[in-house]
Amino acid sequence: MIIDHSSNKPLHLQAEEILRRLIETEEYKNGKLLPNEVELSEQLHISRNTLRQAINRLVFEGLLTRKKGVGTKVSRKGVVGGVQNWLSFSQEMKMLGIEIRNFELHLNFRHPTEEIANFFGCDREKTKCLVMERVRGRKEYPFVYFISYFNPSIGMTGDENFTMPLYEMMEKEYGIVVKTSKEEISARLAGSFISEKLDIGSGKPILIRKRFVYDIHDMPVEYNIGYYKADSFTYTIEASRNI
């Protein structure tokens, strides 16, 4: 458990790597409580805020569970599925030969939820994120409502050129090169808000696609949720066996 203070790698990423190794040990992987934050930060010779950044990331990924008054412990392993390659929404639609229309675009600043704050490693009470809401679809009708929260550390103002493809704009204006996307897919019935956005009857089935986007330095960049008309979105997974 040694942090290299002379390294170019950020301290919170070094702490995260140490914690990942720690929770894989026999002692902790079956659910044992981690040492408290004061003790751990002293052992690693880093501040509690830096340590909390690392812990928040592992809590967000479901590797650690934090309970007030009890402490932080290793979560029991779950089953996670995913894909190797991914595209932006605009790229996906271009590949399918679908011309996309933006029906709505709204920008504002708001406090993140606890989950989103943990993802970005920020203080939800003191921080506001730039939030973009878009309703998109074919020329004839909308089929997806997106809401994106952006990492406040990027410094986005809301005056960016959102007519450009999102990740192309972020690379051009902020030097952010997006690399990794982790996704969750679920289904539910549409409530009144989503029904109005997608012009469907209340109670109709929708698919929800959460996307957690990281740059080439593994910094969380975007927390995105897409609400799709169920008959307009198909998710395909290709998997290969290791032989």
PDB file of C-alpha atoms in Angstrom:
ATOM      1  CA  MET A   1       0.000   0.000   0.000  1.00  0.00           C
ATOM      2  CA  ILE A   2       2.470   2.610  -1.242  1.00  0.00           C
ATOM      3  CA  ILE A   3       1.581   5.855  -3.031  1.00  0.00           C
ATOM      4  CA  ASP A   4       4.283   7.343  -5.255  1.00  0.00           C
ATOM      5  CA  HIS A   5       4.005  11.117  -4.696  1.00  0.00           C
ATOM      6  CA  SER A   6       6.628  11.768  -7.386  1.00  0.00           C
ATOM      7  CA  SER A   7       4.595   9.969 -10.072  1.00  0.00           C
ATOM      8  CA  ASN A   8       2.686  11.814 -12.806  1.00  0.00           C
ATOM      9  CA  LYS A   9      -0.290   9.532 -12.127  1.00  0.00           C
ATOM     10  CA  PRO A  10      -2.906  11.333  -9.967  1.00  0.00           C
ATOM     11  CA  LEU A  11      -2.959  10.258  -6.318  1.00  0.00           C
ATOM     12  CA  HIS A  12      -6.626   9.237  -6.403  1.00  0.00           C
ATOM     13  CA  LEU A  13      -5.957   6.863  -9.324  1.00  0.00           C
ATOM     14  CA  GLN A  14      -3.026   5.298  -7.459  1.00  0.00           C
ATOM     15  CA  ALA A  15      -5.253   4.896  -4.399  1.00  0.00           C
ATOM     16  CA  GLU A  16      -7.958   3.339  -6.569  1.00  0.00           C
ATOM     17  CA  GLU A  17      -5.506   0.771  -7.961  1.00  0.00           C
ATOM     18  CA  ILE A  18      -4.356  -0.129  -4.443  1.00  0.00           C
ATOM     19  CA  LEU A  19      -7.946  -0.565  -3.275  1.00  0.00           C
ATOM     20  CA  ARG A  20      -8.756  -2.757  -6.276  1.00  0.00           C
ATOM     21  CA  ARG A  21      -5.887  -5.070  -5.341  1.00  0.00           C
ATOM     22  CA  LEU A  22      -6.853  -4.993  -1.673  1.00  0.00           C
ATOM     23  CA  ILE A  23     -10.465  -6.016  -2.212  1.00  0.00           C
ATOM     24  CA  GLU A  24      -9.385  -9.013  -4.300  1.00  0.00           C
ATOM     25  CA  THR A  25      -7.491 -10.536  -1.358  1.00  0.00           C
ATOM     26  CA  GLU A  26      -9.002 -13.464   0.541  1.00  0.00           C
ATOM     27  CA  GLU A  27      -9.294 -11.267   3.619  1.00  0.00           C
ATOM     28  CA  TYR A  28     -11.657  -8.751   2.027  1.00  0.00           C
ATOM     29  CA  LYS A  29     -13.339 -10.283  -1.020  1.00  0.00           C
ATOM     30  CA  ASN A  30     -16.038 -12.049   0.992  1.00  0.00           C
ATOM     31  CA  GLY A  31     -17.416  -8.856   2.466  1.00  0.00           C
ATOM     32  CA  LYS A  32     -15.035  -7.755   5.239  1.00  0.00           C
ATOM     33  CA  LEU A  33     -15.165  -4.082   6.258  1.00  0.00           C
ATOM     34  CA  LEU A  34     -12.326  -1.895   5.029  1.00  0.00           C
ATOM     35  CA  PRO A  35     -10.350   0.172   7.540  1.00  0.00           C
ATOM     36  CA  ASN A  36     -12.006   3.533   8.192  1.00  0.00           C
ATOM     37  CA  GLU A  37     -11.111   6.529   6.006  1.00  0.00           C
ATOM     38  CA  VAL A  38      -8.918   8.201   8.634  1.00  0.00           C
ATOM     39  CA  GLU A  39      -6.836   5.050   9.101  1.00  0.00           C
ATOM     40  CA  LEU A  40      -6.591   4.334   5.358  1.00  0.00           C
ATOM     41  CA  SER A  41      -5.629   7.889   4.430  1.00  0.00           C
ATOM     42  CA  GLU A  42      -2.879   7.844   7.070  1.00  0.00           C
ATOM     43  CA  GLN A  43      -1.567   4.509   5.798  1.00  0.00           C
ATOM     44  CA  LEU A  44      -1.475   5.821   2.224  1.00  0.00           C
ATOM     45  CA  HIS A  45      -0.197   9.285   3.207  1.00  0.00           C
ATOM     46  CA  ILE A  46      -2.947  11.064   1.279  1.00  0.00           C
ATOM     47  CA  SER A  47      -5.822  13.345   2.267  1.00  0.00           C
ATOM     48  CA  ARG A  48      -9.250  11.957   3.102  1.00  0.00           C
ATOM     49  CA  ASN A  49     -10.706  13.845   0.105  1.00  0.00           C
ATOM     50  CA  THR A  50      -8.265  12.096  -2.240  1.00  0.00           C
ATOM     51  CA  LEU A  51      -9.066   8.719  -0.676  1.00  0.00           C
ATOM     52  CA  ARG A  52     -12.795   9.417  -0.896  1.00  0.00           C
ATOM     53  CA  GLN A  53     -12.444  10.054  -4.647  1.00  0.00           C
ATOM     54  CA  ALA A  54     -11.024   6.545  -5.081  1.00  0.00           C
ATOM     55  CA  ILE A  55     -13.644   4.958  -2.832  1.00  0.00           C
ATOM     56  CA  ASN A  56     -16.494   6.798  -4.594  1.00  0.00           C
ATOM     57  CA  ARG A  57     -15.414   5.309  -7.928  1.00  0.00           C
ATOM     58  CA  LEU A  58     -15.473   1.751  -6.535  1.00  0.00           C
ATOM     59  CA  VAL A  59     -18.807   2.373  -4.811  1.00  0.00           C
ATOM     60  CA  PHE A  60     -20.218   3.600  -8.128  1.00  0.00           C
ATOM     61  CA  GLU A  61     -18.962   0.462  -9.910  1.00  0.00           C
ATOM     62  CA  GLY A  62     -20.653  -1.695  -7.275  1.00  0.00           C
ATOM     63  CA  LEU A  63     -17.374  -3.132  -5.957  1.00  0.00           C
ATOM     64  CA  LEU A  64     -17.750  -1.471  -2.554  1.00  0.00           C
ATOM     65  CA  THR A  65     -20.805  -0.794  -0.403  1.00  0.00           C
ATOM     66  CA  ARG A  66     -20.853   2.130   2.011  1.00  0.00           C
ATOM     67  CA  LYS A  67     -23.306   2.268   4.903  1.00  0.00           C
ATOM     68  CA  LYS A  68     -23.532   5.209   7.283  1.00  0.00           C
ATOM     69  CA  GLY A  69     -22.521   4.297  10.805  1.00  0.00           C
ATOM     70  CA  VAL A  70     -21.186   0.902   9.705  1.00  0.00           C
ATOM     71  CA  GLY A  71     -18.403   1.516   7.191  1.00  0.00           C
ATOM     72  CA  THR A  72     -17.302   0.441   3.714  1.00  0.00           C
ATOM     73  CA  LYS A  73     -17.076  -3.188   2.683  1.00  0.00           C
ATOM     74  CA  VAL A  74     -16.546  -5.275  -0.404  1.00  0.00           C
ATOM     75  CA  SER A  75     -19.753  -6.077  -2.292  1.00  0.00           C
ATOM     76  CA  ARG A  76     -20.607  -9.616  -3.228  1.00  0.00           C
ATOM     77  CA  LYS A  77     -19.799 -10.279  -6.876  1.00  0.00           C
ATOM     78  CA  GLY A  78     -22.547  -9.835  -9.446  1.00  0.00           C
ATOM     79  CA  VAL A  79     -22.762 -10.714 -13.126  1.00  0.00           C
ATOM     80  CA  VAL A  80     -21.953  -7.906 -15.546  1.00  0.00           C
ATOM     81  CA  GLY A  81     -22.370  -8.043 -19.330  1.00  0.00           C
ATOM     82  CA  GLY A  82     -20.966  -5.669 -21.902  1.00  0.00           C
ATOM     83  CA  VAL A  83     -19.609  -5.082 -25.392  1.00  0.00           C
ATOM     84  CA  GLN A  84     -16.132  -4.426 -26.714  1.00  0.00           C
ATOM     85  CA  ASN A  85     -16.871  -1.648 -29.181  1.00  0.00           C
ATOM     86  CA  TRP A  86     -19.241   1.283 -28.952  1.00  0.00           C
ATOM     87  CA  LEU A  87     -20.328   4.319 -30.931  1.00  0.00           C
ATOM     88  CA  SER A  88     -21.922   7.654 -30.191  1.00  0.00           C
ATOM     89  CA  PHE A  89     -25.644   7.966 -30.954  1.00  0.00           C
ATOM     90  CA  SER A  90     -24.895  10.048 -34.067  1.00  0.00           C
ATOM     91  CA  GLN A  91     -22.406   7.437 -35.302  1.00  0.00           C
ATOM     92  CA  GLU A  92     -24.883   4.608 -34.665  1.00  0.00           C
ATOM     93  CA  MET A  93     -27.592   6.366 -36.645  1.00  0.00           C
ATOM     94  CA  LYS A  94     -25.182   7.244 -39.468  1.00  0.00           C
ATOM     95  CA  MET A  95     -24.181   3.573 -39.785  1.00  0.00           C
ATOM     96  CA  LEU A  96     -27.856   2.641 -40.031  1.00  0.00           C
ATOM     97  CA  GLY A  97     -28.458   5.293 -42.686  1.00  0.00           C
ATOM     98  CA  ILE A  98     -30.946   7.148 -40.467  1.00  0.00           C
ATOM     99  CA  GLU A  99     -31.126  10.932 -40.746  1.00  0.00           C
ATOM    100  CA  ILE A 100     -31.526  12.364 -37.253  1.00  0.00           C
ATOM    101  CA  ARG A 101     -33.610  15.355 -36.241  1.00  0.00           C
ATOM    102  CA  ASN A 102     -33.304  17.231 -32.943  1.00  0.00           C
ATOM    103  CA  PHE A 103     -36.793  18.015 -31.643  1.00  0.00           C
ATOM    104  CA  GLU A 104     -35.639  19.668 -28.384  1.00  0.00           C
ATOM    105  CA  LEU A 105     -32.361  20.850 -26.870  1.00  0.00           C
ATOM    106  CA  HIS A 106     -32.158  22.318 -23.358  1.00  0.00           C
ATOM    107  CA  LEU A 107     -29.104  23.258 -21.277  1.00  0.00           C
ATOM    108  CA  ASN A 108     -28.996  24.136 -17.593  1.00  0.00           C
ATOM    109  CA  PHE A 109     -26.898  23.739 -14.455  1.00  0.00           C
ATOM    110  CA  ARG A 110     -28.119  21.641 -11.533  1.00  0.00           C
ATOM    111  CA  HIS A 111     -26.895  19.711  -8.531  1.00  0.00           C
ATOM    112  CA  PRO A 112     -26.189  16.046  -9.354  1.00  0.00           C
ATOM    113  CA  THR A 113     -27.853  13.131  -7.615  1.00  0.00           C
ATOM    114  CA  GLU A 114     -25.775  11.145  -5.134  1.00  0.00           C
ATOM    115  CA  GLU A 115     -25.101   8.459  -7.768  1.00  0.00           C
ATOM    116  CA  ILE A 116     -23.900  11.003 -10.321  1.00  0.00           C
ATOM    117  CA  ALA A 117     -21.793  12.840  -7.734  1.00  0.00           C
ATOM    118  CA  ASN A 118     -20.120   9.538  -6.825  1.00  0.00           C
ATOM    119  CA  PHE A 119     -19.435   8.861 -10.496  1.00  0.00           C
ATOM    120  CA  PHE A 120     -17.712  12.230 -10.956  1.00  0.00           C
ATOM    121  CA  GLY A 121     -16.154  12.223  -7.476  1.00  0.00           C
ATOM    122  CA  CYS A 122     -17.629  15.624  -6.610  1.00  0.00           C
ATOM    123  CA  ASP A 123     -19.579  17.134  -3.707  1.00  0.00           C
ATOM    124  CA  ARG A 124     -23.249  17.081  -4.704  1.00  0.00           C
ATOM    125  CA  GLU A 125     -24.167  19.921  -2.305  1.00  0.00           C
ATOM    126  CA  LYS A 126     -21.437  22.321  -3.468  1.00  0.00           C
ATOM    127  CA  THR A 127     -21.253  21.441  -7.162  1.00  0.00           C
ATOM    128  CA  LYS A 128     -23.500  21.977 -10.156  1.00  0.00           C
ATOM    129  CA  CYS A 129     -23.099  20.055 -13.407  1.00  0.00           C
ATOM    130  CA  LEU A 130     -23.921  21.209 -16.900  1.00  0.00           C
ATOM    131  CA  VAL A 131     -26.949  19.162 -17.963  1.00  0.00           C
ATOM    132  CA  MET A 132     -28.079  18.683 -21.554  1.00  0.00           C
ATOM    133  CA  GLU A 133     -31.534  17.344 -22.436  1.00  0.00           C
ATOM    134  CA  ARG A 134     -32.361  16.375 -26.001  1.00  0.00           C
ATOM    135  CA  VAL A 135     -35.289  14.765 -27.782  1.00  0.00           C
ATOM    136  CA  ARG A 136     -34.074  13.129 -30.987  1.00  0.00           C
ATOM    137  CA  GLY A 137     -35.463  10.881 -33.690  1.00  0.00           C
ATOM    138  CA  ARG A 138     -36.230  10.437 -37.357  1.00  0.00           C
ATOM    139  CA  LYS A 139     -37.461  13.370 -39.390  1.00  0.00           C
ATOM    140  CA  GLU A 140     -41.041  12.170 -38.903  1.00  0.00           C
ATOM    141  CA  TYR A 141     -41.125  11.430 -35.153  1.00  0.00           C
ATOM    142  CA  PRO A 142     -39.004  11.364 -31.975  1.00  0.00           C
ATOM    143  CA  PHE A 143     -37.902   8.053 -30.482  1.00  0.00           C
ATOM    144  CA  VAL A 144     -35.377   8.890 -27.751  1.00  0.00           C
ATOM    145  CA  TYR A 145     -35.076  11.374 -24.897  1.00  0.00           C
ATOM    146  CA  PHE A 146     -31.506  11.901 -23.623  1.00  0.00           C
ATOM    147  CA  ILE A 147     -30.293  13.567 -20.463  1.00  0.00           C
ATOM    148  CA  SER A 148     -26.531  14.016 -20.023  1.00  0.00           C
ATOM    149  CA  TYR A 149     -24.586  15.263 -17.006  1.00  0.00           C
ATOM    150  CA  PHE A 150     -21.020  16.442 -17.684  1.00  0.00           C
ATOM    151  CA  ASN A 151     -18.101  16.298 -15.268  1.00  0.00           C
ATOM    152  CA  PRO A 152     -17.888  19.785 -13.675  1.00  0.00           C
ATOM    153  CA  SER A 153     -14.080  19.574 -13.657  1.00  0.00           C
ATOM    154  CA  ILE A 154     -14.112  19.925 -17.472  1.00  0.00           C
ATOM    155  CA  GLY A 155     -15.362  23.499 -17.104  1.00  0.00           C
ATOM    156  CA  MET A 156     -18.124  23.413 -19.727  1.00  0.00           C
ATOM    157  CA  THR A 157     -20.162  26.632 -19.808  1.00  0.00           C
ATOM    158  CA  GLY A 158     -23.230  25.808 -21.891  1.00  0.00           C
ATOM    159  CA  ASP A 159     -22.013  28.078 -24.709  1.00  0.00           C
ATOM    160  CA  GLU A 160     -20.354  25.198 -26.552  1.00  0.00           C
ATOM    161  CA  ASN A 161     -21.289  24.285 -30.121  1.00  0.00           C
ATOM    162  CA  PHE A 162     -23.754  21.443 -29.496  1.00  0.00           C
ATOM    163  CA  THR A 163     -24.690  21.335 -33.170  1.00  0.00           C
ATOM    164  CA  MET A 164     -21.454  19.359 -33.649  1.00  0.00           C
ATOM    165  CA  PRO A 165     -21.257  15.667 -32.710  1.00  0.00           C
ATOM    166  CA  LEU A 166     -20.804  15.758 -28.925  1.00  0.00           C
ATOM    167  CA  TYR A 167     -17.486  13.930 -28.546  1.00  0.00           C
ATOM    168  CA  GLU A 168     -16.008  15.683 -31.554  1.00  0.00           C
ATOM    169  CA  MET A 169     -16.891  19.026 -29.940  1.00  0.00           C
ATOM    170  CA  MET A 170     -15.404  17.977 -26.571  1.00  0.00           C
ATOM    171  CA  GLU A 171     -12.152  16.955 -28.227  1.00  0.00           C
ATOM    172  CA  LYS A 172     -11.935  20.156 -30.266  1.00  0.00           C
ATOM    173  CA  GLU A 173     -12.844  22.581 -27.462  1.00  0.00           C
ATOM    174  CA  TYR A 174     -11.450  20.824 -24.372  1.00  0.00           C
ATOM    175  CA  GLY A 175      -8.969  18.210 -25.591  1.00  0.00           C
ATOM    176  CA  ILE A 176     -11.169  15.450 -24.138  1.00  0.00           C
ATOM    177  CA  VAL A 177     -10.652  12.209 -26.059  1.00  0.00           C
ATOM    178  CA  VAL A 178     -13.409   9.764 -25.166  1.00  0.00           C
ATOM    179  CA  LYS A 179     -12.411   6.099 -25.020  1.00  0.00           C
ATOM    180  CA  THR A 180     -14.585   3.886 -22.792  1.00  0.00           C
ATOM    181  CA  SER A 181     -18.312   3.447 -22.321  1.00  0.00           C
ATOM    182  CA  LYS A 182     -19.958   1.244 -19.706  1.00  0.00           C
ATOM    183  CA  GLU A 183     -23.661   0.624 -20.190  1.00  0.00           C
ATOM    184  CA  GLU A 184     -26.740  -0.649 -18.376  1.00  0.00           C
ATOM    185  CA  ILE A 185     -29.948  -1.604 -20.198  1.00  0.00           C
ATOM    186  CA  SER A 186     -33.317  -1.927 -18.465  1.00  0.00           C
ATOM    187  CA  ALA A 187     -37.014  -1.737 -19.342  1.00  0.00           C
ATOM    188  CA  ARG A 188     -40.091  -0.159 -17.802  1.00  0.00           C
ATOM    189  CA  LEU A 189     -43.400   1.483 -18.655  1.00  0.00           C
ATOM    190  CA  ALA A 190     -43.365   5.135 -19.651  1.00  0.00           C
ATOM    191  CA  GLY A 191     -44.599   7.714 -17.161  1.00  0.00           C
ATOM    192  CA  SER A 192     -46.351  10.927 -18.142  1.00  0.00           C
ATOM    193  CA  PHE A 193     -43.124  12.949 -18.625  1.00  0.00           C
ATOM    194  CA  ILE A 194     -41.441  10.471 -21.008  1.00  0.00           C
ATOM    195  CA  SER A 195     -44.760   9.782 -22.752  1.00  0.00           C
ATOM    196  CA  GLU A 196     -45.060  13.474 -23.589  1.00  0.00           C
ATOM    197  CA  LYS A 197     -41.432  13.733 -24.747  1.00  0.00           C
ATOM    198  CA  LEU A 198     -41.689  10.710 -27.057  1.00  0.00           C
ATOM    199  CA  ASP A 199     -45.307  11.300 -28.085  1.00  0.00           C
ATOM    200  CA  ILE A 200     -46.482   7.878 -26.915  1.00  0.00           C
ATOM    201  CA  GLY A 201     -49.302   6.729 -24.668  1.00  0.00           C
ATOM    202  CA  SER A 202     -48.660   6.615 -20.934  1.00  0.00           C
ATOM    203  CA  GLY A 203     -47.859   3.077 -19.839  1.00  0.00           C
ATOM    204  CA  LYS A 204     -46.228   2.105 -23.139  1.00  0.00           C
ATOM    205  CA  PRO A 205     -42.971   0.100 -22.864  1.00  0.00           C
ATOM    206  CA  ILE A 206     -39.655   1.941 -23.085  1.00  0.00           C
ATOM    207  CA  LEU A 207     -36.013   0.870 -22.896  1.00  0.00           C
ATOM    208  CA  ILE A 208     -33.598   2.761 -20.647  1.00  0.00           C
ATOM    209  CA  ARG A 209     -29.941   2.870 -21.591  1.00  0.00           C
ATOM    210  CA  LYS A 210     -27.487   4.293 -19.056  1.00  0.00           C
ATOM    211  CA  ARG A 211     -24.060   5.140 -20.412  1.00  0.00           C
ATOM    212  CA  PHE A 212     -21.024   5.984 -18.275  1.00  0.00           C
ATOM    213  CA  VAL A 213     -18.340   7.563 -20.448  1.00  0.00           C
ATOM    214  CA  TYR A 214     -14.606   7.889 -19.672  1.00  0.00           C
ATOM    215  CA  ASP A 215     -11.723   9.567 -21.492  1.00  0.00           C
ATOM    216  CA  ILE A 216      -8.322   8.072 -22.383  1.00  0.00           C
ATOM    217  CA  HIS A 217      -7.047   8.918 -18.886  1.00  0.00           C
ATOM    218  CA  ASP A 218      -9.961   7.035 -17.298  1.00  0.00           C
ATOM    219  CA  MET A 219     -11.571  10.278 -16.121  1.00  0.00           C
ATOM    220  CA  PRO A 220     -15.391  10.130 -15.996  1.00  0.00           C
ATOM    221  CA  VAL A 221     -16.680  12.551 -18.627  1.00  0.00           C
ATOM    222  CA  GLU A 222     -20.412  12.010 -19.119  1.00  0.00           C
ATOM    223  CA  TYR A 223     -23.299  10.337 -17.291  1.00  0.00           C
ATOM    224  CA  ASN A 224     -26.010   9.759 -19.887  1.00  0.00           C
ATOM    225  CA  ILE A 225     -29.478   8.219 -19.729  1.00  0.00           C
ATOM    226  CA  GLY A 226     -31.461   7.516 -22.895  1.00  0.00           C
ATOM    227  CA  TYR A 227     -35.174   6.663 -22.848  1.00  0.00           C
ATOM    228  CA  TYR A 228     -36.118   4.880 -26.080  1.00  0.00           C
ATOM    229  CA  LYS A 229     -39.403   3.827 -27.609  1.00  0.00           C
ATOM    230  CA  ALA A 230     -39.227   0.048 -27.228  1.00  0.00           C
ATOM    231  CA  ASP A 231     -40.109  -0.582 -30.872  1.00  0.00           C
ATOM    232  CA  SER A 232     -37.335   1.748 -32.094  1.00  0.00           C
ATOM    233  CA  PHE A 233     -34.277   0.346 -30.355  1.00  0.00           C
ATOM    234  CA  THR A 234     -32.591  -3.045 -30.531  1.00  0.00           C
ATOM    235  CA  TYR A 235     -29.481  -3.814 -28.485  1.00  0.00           C
ATOM    236  CA  THR A 236     -27.140  -6.412 -29.945  1.00  0.00           C
ATOM    237  CA  ILE A 237     -24.307  -8.115 -28.041  1.00  0.00           C
ATOM    238  CA  GLU A 238     -21.591 -10.197 -29.642  1.00  0.00           C
ATOM    239  CA  ALA A 239     -19.457 -12.382 -27.376  1.00  0.00           C
ATOM    240  CA  SER A 240     -16.550 -14.729 -28.076  1.00  0.00           C
ATOM    241  CA  ARG A 241     -15.265 -17.624 -26.025  1.00  0.00           C
ATOM    242  CA  ASN A 242     -11.640 -17.764 -24.991  1.00  0.00           C
ATOM    243  CA  ILE A 243     -10.292 -20.975 -26.548  1.00  0.00           C
TER     244      ILE A 243
END
